[in-house]
Amino acid sequence: MAEGREVAAAERAVRRWNSCGTAWLALLRHVWSAGEAGMDEGGPIIEGPPVLFEVNALSWDDPVLCHHGDRIRMARAARESSQPRDLVRRAEPGEAPVGYSVRLRDLQGVDQIRWVTDLLRARPWTTSAWISLTVPGEPVDAVPCLAALSFRIRGYQLIMTAMFRSQNAYRAYLSYIPLRGVQLAVAEGLGLPVGPMRIFVDVPYVAVTDAERVAAILTASPAPEPNAA
């Protein structure tokens, strides 16, 4: 009974957002209000505490992103993932891989998307459907910010959790929307609808060089309420 209450309390503590744009604003505000001075390979940063949240809807047409996002980067990212599942598509011979596709489809010879789909098809209750995107001992400059993905079937939906070792909060949405394509690909392989995408960031940060732009966005945007559209 006590364990069940702890799990329920932990679930209630997870912030849930209906749209990627409101989740992004909340992440920026989290770093801005609770962050401390820090340092990254790229220079000084405002480093926030770890954060966990869920997003229901993710789209390049999100009104918050269209208003405050980097339109040039968004257009390029949308082109690169013009098919929602490009992030998990195998690269053709002579074709440049897209995003994390190599680590998802051919990490040391393992097609991790196929592996996790087959596992969930055979054991839909499993909590072992995890994908690692890191390689022990690889050069430090090659370690991806996205460290792992986990998948689980609950309530006849496929829920995915993306775990980032660190993330530039100012550009975070450019990762979240393509990752929805990964979730869609696995869900379709199982014949299931997608549920929310859960995101954990161990070290969310804002580069000091972006601080003025972040301040302008937060000043122009009211603090979003969880589950707000």
Coordinates of C-alpha atoms in Angstrom, one line a residue:
M1 CA 0.0 0.0 0.0
A2 CA 2.8 2.4 0.9
E3 CA 4.6 1.7 -2.3
G4 CA 1.5 2.3 -4.3
R5 CA 1.0 5.7 -2.6
E6 CA 4.6 6.6 -3.4
V7 CA 4.1 5.7 -7.1
A8 CA 0.9 7.7 -7.2
A9 CA 2.6 10.7 -5.6
A10 CA 5.5 10.5 -8.0
E11 CA 3.1 10.4 -11.0
R12 CA 1.3 13.5 -9.7
A13 CA 4.6 15.3 -9.5
V14 CA 5.2 14.9 -13.2
R15 CA 4.3 18.1 -15.0
R16 CA 2.1 17.4 -18.0
W17 CA 1.7 19.7 -20.9
N18 CA -0.8 19.5 -23.8
S19 CA 1.6 21.1 -26.4
C20 CA 5.3 21.2 -27.1
G21 CA 5.3 25.0 -27.1
T22 CA 4.0 25.3 -23.5
A23 CA 6.4 22.6 -22.4
W24 CA 9.2 24.5 -23.9
L25 CA 8.2 27.8 -22.2
A26 CA 8.0 25.9 -18.9
L27 CA 11.5 24.4 -19.4
L28 CA 12.9 27.8 -20.2
R29 CA 11.3 29.3 -17.1
H30 CA 12.5 26.3 -15.0
V31 CA 16.1 27.0 -15.9
W32 CA 15.7 30.8 -15.7
S33 CA 14.2 30.8 -12.2
A34 CA 16.1 27.9 -10.6
G35 CA 19.4 27.9 -12.6
E36 CA 22.9 28.8 -11.4
A37 CA 26.0 29.9 -13.1
G38 CA 27.8 27.1 -14.8
M39 CA 30.2 26.2 -17.6
D40 CA 29.8 24.0 -20.7
E41 CA 32.2 23.1 -23.5
G42 CA 30.7 26.0 -25.5
G43 CA 31.2 28.6 -22.7
P44 CA 29.3 30.0 -19.7
I45 CA 25.8 28.8 -19.1
I46 CA 22.8 29.1 -16.7
E47 CA 22.5 25.5 -15.4
G48 CA 19.1 24.3 -14.1
P49 CA 18.3 21.4 -11.8
P50 CA 17.0 18.1 -13.4
V51 CA 13.5 18.2 -14.8
L52 CA 10.9 15.6 -15.8
F53 CA 7.7 16.3 -17.8
E54 CA 5.2 14.9 -20.3
V55 CA 4.0 16.3 -23.6
N56 CA 0.8 15.2 -25.4
A57 CA 1.0 17.0 -28.8
L58 CA 4.1 17.8 -30.8
S59 CA 4.0 19.7 -34.1
W60 CA 6.0 22.2 -36.1
D61 CA 2.7 24.1 -36.4
D62 CA 2.6 24.8 -32.7
P63 CA 1.6 28.5 -32.3
V64 CA 4.1 29.1 -29.5
L65 CA 6.9 27.8 -31.6
C66 CA 5.8 29.6 -34.7
H67 CA 5.8 32.8 -32.7
H68 CA 9.0 32.5 -30.5
G69 CA 11.0 29.7 -32.2
D70 CA 13.8 30.0 -34.6
R71 CA 12.0 29.8 -37.9
I72 CA 15.1 29.1 -40.0
R73 CA 16.2 26.2 -37.8
M74 CA 12.6 24.9 -37.6
A75 CA 12.2 24.9 -41.4
R76 CA 15.5 23.0 -41.8
A77 CA 14.6 20.5 -39.1
A78 CA 11.1 20.1 -40.7
R79 CA 12.7 19.4 -44.1
E80 CA 15.2 16.9 -42.6
S81 CA 12.3 15.1 -41.0
S82 CA 9.8 15.7 -43.8
Q83 CA 8.6 12.2 -43.3
P84 CA 7.7 11.8 -39.6
R85 CA 9.7 8.6 -39.3
D86 CA 12.9 9.7 -41.0
L87 CA 14.7 9.6 -37.7
V88 CA 14.3 5.8 -37.6
R89 CA 14.6 5.1 -41.4
R90 CA 17.6 3.2 -42.5
A91 CA 19.9 5.3 -44.6
E92 CA 20.2 4.1 -48.2
P93 CA 23.7 3.4 -49.7
G94 CA 25.5 6.7 -50.2
E95 CA 22.8 8.7 -48.3
A96 CA 23.7 10.8 -45.2
P97 CA 22.1 9.5 -42.1
V98 CA 19.4 11.7 -40.4
G99 CA 19.8 12.7 -36.8
Y100 CA 20.2 9.7 -34.5
S101 CA 19.3 7.2 -37.1
V102 CA 22.6 5.3 -37.1
R103 CA 22.5 4.9 -33.3
L104 CA 18.9 3.8 -33.5
R105 CA 19.1 1.5 -36.5
D106 CA 22.7 0.3 -36.5
L107 CA 24.4 0.7 -33.2
Q108 CA 27.3 -1.9 -33.3
G109 CA 25.2 -3.9 -35.8
V110 CA 22.0 -3.8 -33.8
D111 CA 18.7 -2.4 -35.2
Q112 CA 17.4 -1.1 -31.9
I113 CA 14.1 0.0 -33.2
R114 CA 13.3 -3.5 -34.5
W115 CA 14.6 -5.0 -31.3
V116 CA 12.4 -2.9 -29.0
T117 CA 9.3 -3.4 -31.3
D118 CA 9.8 -7.2 -31.3
L119 CA 10.2 -7.2 -27.5
L120 CA 7.1 -5.2 -26.9
R121 CA 5.1 -7.4 -29.3
A122 CA 6.2 -10.5 -27.5
R123 CA 5.9 -9.0 -24.0
P124 CA 3.6 -6.0 -24.0
W125 CA 3.8 -5.7 -20.2
T126 CA 7.6 -5.4 -20.1
T127 CA 9.6 -2.6 -18.6
S128 CA 12.8 -3.7 -20.4
A129 CA 12.2 -2.0 -23.7
W130 CA 15.1 0.4 -23.4
I131 CA 17.4 1.8 -26.1
S132 CA 20.8 3.2 -25.3
L133 CA 22.4 5.7 -27.7
T134 CA 25.8 5.8 -26.0
V135 CA 28.8 3.6 -26.5
P136 CA 31.2 2.9 -23.6
G137 CA 34.6 4.5 -24.1
E138 CA 33.7 6.5 -27.2
P139 CA 35.4 9.9 -27.6
V140 CA 33.9 12.5 -25.3
D141 CA 33.0 14.8 -28.2
A142 CA 30.9 12.0 -29.7
V143 CA 28.7 11.3 -26.7
P144 CA 25.2 12.3 -27.7
C145 CA 23.0 14.6 -25.5
L146 CA 20.2 12.0 -25.9
A147 CA 21.4 9.1 -23.8
A148 CA 18.5 6.7 -23.9
L149 CA 14.9 6.0 -24.9
S150 CA 12.4 3.8 -23.1
F151 CA 9.1 2.4 -24.3
R152 CA 6.1 0.9 -22.5
I153 CA 2.6 0.0 -23.3
R154 CA 0.0 1.4 -20.8
G155 CA -3.7 1.9 -21.3
Y156 CA -3.4 0.5 -24.8
Q157 CA -1.0 3.3 -25.8
L158 CA 2.7 3.4 -26.5
I159 CA 4.4 5.8 -24.1
M160 CA 8.0 6.9 -24.7
T161 CA 10.5 8.5 -22.4
A162 CA 13.5 10.4 -23.8
M163 CA 16.5 10.8 -21.4
F164 CA 19.0 13.6 -22.1
R165 CA 22.3 13.8 -20.2
S166 CA 22.2 17.6 -20.9
Q167 CA 20.2 19.9 -23.2
N168 CA 20.2 23.4 -24.4
A169 CA 16.7 24.5 -23.3
Y170 CA 16.6 27.3 -25.8
R171 CA 16.8 24.8 -28.7
A172 CA 15.0 21.9 -27.0
Y173 CA 11.9 21.8 -29.2
L174 CA 14.1 21.0 -32.2
S175 CA 14.8 17.6 -30.7
Y176 CA 11.4 16.9 -29.3
I177 CA 9.3 17.0 -32.5
P178 CA 11.6 14.6 -34.5
L179 CA 11.6 12.2 -31.5
R180 CA 7.8 12.0 -31.8
G181 CA 8.6 10.3 -35.2
V182 CA 10.5 7.6 -33.3
Q183 CA 7.5 7.0 -31.0
L184 CA 5.2 6.9 -34.0
A185 CA 7.4 4.4 -35.8
V186 CA 7.4 1.9 -32.9
A187 CA 3.7 2.5 -32.2
E188 CA 2.8 1.7 -35.8
G189 CA 4.9 -1.4 -35.7
L190 CA 2.8 -2.6 -32.8
G191 CA -0.5 -1.4 -34.2
L192 CA -1.0 1.0 -31.3
P193 CA -1.8 4.7 -30.9
V194 CA 0.8 7.0 -29.4
G195 CA 0.5 8.2 -25.8
P196 CA 2.4 11.1 -24.3
M197 CA 6.1 11.5 -24.6
R198 CA 7.9 11.8 -21.3
I199 CA 11.2 13.8 -21.2
F200 CA 13.9 13.8 -18.5
V201 CA 16.8 16.2 -18.7
D202 CA 19.5 15.8 -16.2
V203 CA 21.3 19.1 -16.9
P204 CA 19.0 21.6 -18.7
Y205 CA 20.8 24.9 -19.4
V206 CA 20.7 28.1 -21.3
A207 CA 23.8 29.5 -22.8
V208 CA 24.7 33.0 -21.5
T209 CA 24.9 34.2 -25.1
D210 CA 21.2 33.4 -25.4
A211 CA 20.1 34.8 -22.1
E212 CA 18.8 38.1 -23.6
R213 CA 16.6 36.3 -26.1
V214 CA 15.3 33.9 -23.4
A215 CA 14.5 36.8 -21.2
A216 CA 12.5 38.5 -24.0
I217 CA 10.5 35.3 -24.7
L218 CA 9.7 34.8 -21.0
T219 CA 8.7 38.5 -20.5
A220 CA 6.3 38.2 -23.5
S221 CA 4.8 34.9 -22.4
P222 CA 2.7 34.2 -19.3
A223 CA 3.8 31.4 -17.1
P224 CA 2.0 28.3 -18.5
E225 CA -0.1 26.1 -16.2
P226 CA 0.4 22.3 -16.4
N227 CA -1.9 20.7 -18.9
A228 CA -2.3 24.0 -20.7
A229 CA -2.6 24.0 -24.4

